[in-house]
Amino acid sequence: MPEQTADYIGPSFITVRYGENESHLFNPQCATLVLLEWIKKICNVKPSSNIDLCDEKGNIQNLGANLQQYASNYVSSRQVYLVLKVEKGVSEKDPNTYTPLLSNKYMEMDYGDLLTRLTASSRAGRRDRSRTNKTPRTSTSTKPDKPIKKSGRGTPRLK
C-alpha cells in the first residue's frame, strides 16, 4: 500500500445508478470522454446517445462541455450520481431535456422530487450559456511554500 503523505488523495471512485436499481463503480481519474464512454458501455446506452450525470440533489454536472479534462475535476469522489439522457434543444434558444436512466419506480422511491428539479433544469437549460463550462474543482492538497525550479535533467525540484 502506498505511503500516505500530505499529497495523498487515496482511492477515487463514483457510484453511478441506472436501470432497474442497478449501480456500478467508476474511476473518474481519466478524461471525461473516456468516463462517459465507459458509462454508456456498462449501462447499455447507445454509443451515439448524449449522456450526463447529476448528483442526488439534481445538480447536472455538464460533463459534455469538458470532454478533454479529467472527470475528477467535475465530480466528487465517493458520491452517487444518476445517468441522464440528454436531448439537445432544436435551436440555441431551446433548452436541453434531461431524462434519468434509472427506472421511474426507483426515482420516485429514492429521489422523490428530483424529476421536478430536472424538469426545471431543462426549462432553465440554455438561458446562460456561459455556465456550461464549470470551473474545475481544485485539489485540497498543500502546495510547497518554495517556488519550483527546474533541475538540469528536466525534472522540477524545490529551491
Coordinates of C-alpha atoms in Angstrom, one line a residue:
M1 CA 0.0 0.0 0.0
P2 CA 1.4 3.4 -0.9
E3 CA 2.6 5.6 2.0
Q4 CA 0.0 8.3 2.8
T5 CA 1.6 11.8 2.7
A6 CA 0.0 15.2 2.7
D7 CA -0.5 15.0 -1.1
Y8 CA -2.1 11.5 -0.9
I9 CA -5.5 11.6 -2.4
G10 CA -6.5 8.0 -1.9
P11 CA -8.7 5.8 -3.9
S12 CA -11.1 7.6 -6.1
F13 CA -14.4 6.3 -7.4
I14 CA -18.0 7.3 -8.0
T15 CA -21.2 5.3 -7.9
V16 CA -23.5 5.6 -10.9
R17 CA -27.1 4.4 -10.6
Y18 CA -29.2 3.4 -13.7
G19 CA -31.8 0.9 -15.0
E20 CA -33.7 -1.3 -12.5
N21 CA -31.9 0.0 -9.4
E22 CA -28.5 -1.1 -10.7
S23 CA -25.3 0.7 -9.7
H24 CA -21.7 0.5 -10.8
L25 CA -18.4 2.0 -9.6
F26 CA -16.3 4.1 -12.0
N27 CA -12.9 5.7 -11.6
P28 CA -13.1 9.4 -12.6
Q29 CA -9.3 9.7 -12.8
C30 CA -9.5 9.8 -16.6
A31 CA -10.6 12.1 -19.4
T32 CA -14.3 12.9 -19.2
L33 CA -14.9 11.5 -22.7
V34 CA -13.4 8.1 -21.5
L35 CA -15.6 8.1 -18.4
L36 CA -18.8 8.8 -20.4
E37 CA -18.0 6.1 -22.9
W38 CA -17.5 3.5 -20.2
I39 CA -20.7 4.6 -18.5
K40 CA -22.5 4.1 -21.9
K41 CA -21.0 0.7 -22.3
I42 CA -21.7 -0.6 -18.8
C43 CA -25.2 1.0 -18.6
N44 CA -26.2 -0.3 -22.0
V45 CA -26.7 3.2 -23.5
K46 CA -26.4 3.6 -27.3
P47 CA -22.9 4.9 -28.2
S48 CA -24.5 7.7 -30.2
S49 CA -26.6 9.0 -27.3
N50 CA -25.6 12.0 -25.3
I51 CA -25.5 11.4 -21.5
D52 CA -24.5 13.3 -18.4
L53 CA -24.6 12.8 -14.7
C54 CA -26.5 14.5 -11.9
D55 CA -25.9 14.2 -8.2
E56 CA -28.6 13.1 -5.8
K57 CA -29.7 16.7 -5.4
G58 CA -30.3 17.1 -9.1
N59 CA -27.2 19.2 -9.9
I60 CA -26.3 18.4 -13.5
Q61 CA -22.6 18.0 -14.0
N62 CA -22.3 19.2 -17.6
L63 CA -19.5 16.8 -18.4
G64 CA -20.1 17.1 -22.2
A65 CA -18.7 20.6 -22.0
N66 CA -15.4 19.4 -20.7
L67 CA -14.6 16.2 -22.6
Q68 CA -10.8 16.6 -22.6
Q69 CA -10.5 17.4 -18.9
Y70 CA -10.1 14.9 -16.1
A71 CA -13.6 13.9 -14.9
S72 CA -12.4 14.0 -11.3
N73 CA -12.3 17.8 -11.7
Y74 CA -16.1 17.8 -12.1
V75 CA -17.4 15.0 -10.0
S76 CA -16.7 14.4 -6.3
S77 CA -15.1 11.2 -5.2
R78 CA -17.3 8.6 -3.3
Q79 CA -20.5 10.3 -4.4
V80 CA -23.6 8.8 -6.0
Y81 CA -24.7 10.0 -9.5
L82 CA -27.6 9.2 -11.8
V83 CA -27.2 8.7 -15.5
L84 CA -29.2 11.2 -17.6
K85 CA -30.0 11.0 -21.3
V86 CA -29.5 14.5 -22.8
E87 CA -31.6 15.6 -25.7
K88 CA -30.3 18.8 -27.2
G89 CA -32.7 21.6 -27.9
V90 CA -33.6 22.1 -31.6
S91 CA -32.1 25.6 -31.6
E92 CA -29.7 27.5 -29.4
K93 CA -32.6 29.1 -27.5
D94 CA -34.3 25.7 -26.8
P95 CA -33.3 24.0 -23.6
N96 CA -31.8 20.5 -23.3
T97 CA -34.1 17.8 -22.0
Y98 CA -32.7 15.5 -19.2
T99 CA -34.2 12.1 -18.7
P100 CA -32.9 9.9 -15.9
L101 CA -32.0 6.3 -16.9
L102 CA -33.0 5.0 -13.5
S103 CA -36.5 3.4 -13.7
N104 CA -39.4 5.6 -12.5
K105 CA -40.2 3.2 -9.7
Y106 CA -36.8 3.8 -8.1
M107 CA -36.7 7.5 -9.0
E108 CA -39.9 8.1 -7.1
M109 CA -38.9 5.8 -4.2
D110 CA -35.4 7.1 -3.7
Y111 CA -35.3 10.6 -5.1
G112 CA -38.9 12.0 -4.8
D113 CA -38.9 15.4 -6.3
L114 CA -35.6 15.0 -8.3
L115 CA -37.7 14.7 -11.5
T116 CA -39.3 18.1 -10.8
R117 CA -35.8 19.6 -10.3
L118 CA -34.6 18.1 -13.6
T119 CA -37.6 19.4 -15.4
A120 CA -36.8 22.9 -14.0
S121 CA -33.2 22.4 -15.2
S122 CA -34.4 21.5 -18.6
R123 CA -36.5 24.7 -18.8
A124 CA -33.7 26.9 -17.5
G125 CA -31.4 25.0 -19.9
R126 CA -29.6 27.4 -22.1
R127 CA -30.6 30.8 -20.6
D128 CA -27.0 31.4 -19.6
R129 CA -24.7 29.5 -22.0
S130 CA -21.6 30.8 -20.1
R131 CA -22.4 28.4 -17.2
T132 CA -21.9 25.3 -19.2
N133 CA -18.1 25.3 -18.6
K134 CA -17.8 24.7 -14.9
T135 CA -14.7 25.7 -13.1
P136 CA -12.8 22.6 -12.1
R137 CA -12.7 21.6 -8.5
T138 CA -9.3 22.3 -7.0
S139 CA -7.2 19.9 -5.0
T140 CA -7.2 20.3 -1.3
S141 CA -3.6 19.1 -1.1
T142 CA -1.0 21.5 0.3
K143 CA 1.4 23.2 -2.1
P144 CA 5.0 23.8 -1.4
D145 CA 5.9 27.2 0.1
K146 CA 9.0 27.5 -2.0
P147 CA 8.9 28.1 -5.8
I148 CA 9.7 25.2 -8.0
K149 CA 13.0 25.4 -10.0
K150 CA 13.8 23.1 -12.9
S151 CA 16.8 21.0 -12.5
G152 CA 19.3 20.3 -15.3
R153 CA 17.6 16.9 -16.1
G154 CA 14.2 18.4 -16.9
T155 CA 12.5 17.4 -13.6
P156 CA 11.3 20.1 -11.2
R157 CA 12.8 20.4 -7.8
L158 CA 12.3 22.7 -4.8
K159 CA 14.7 25.6 -4.5

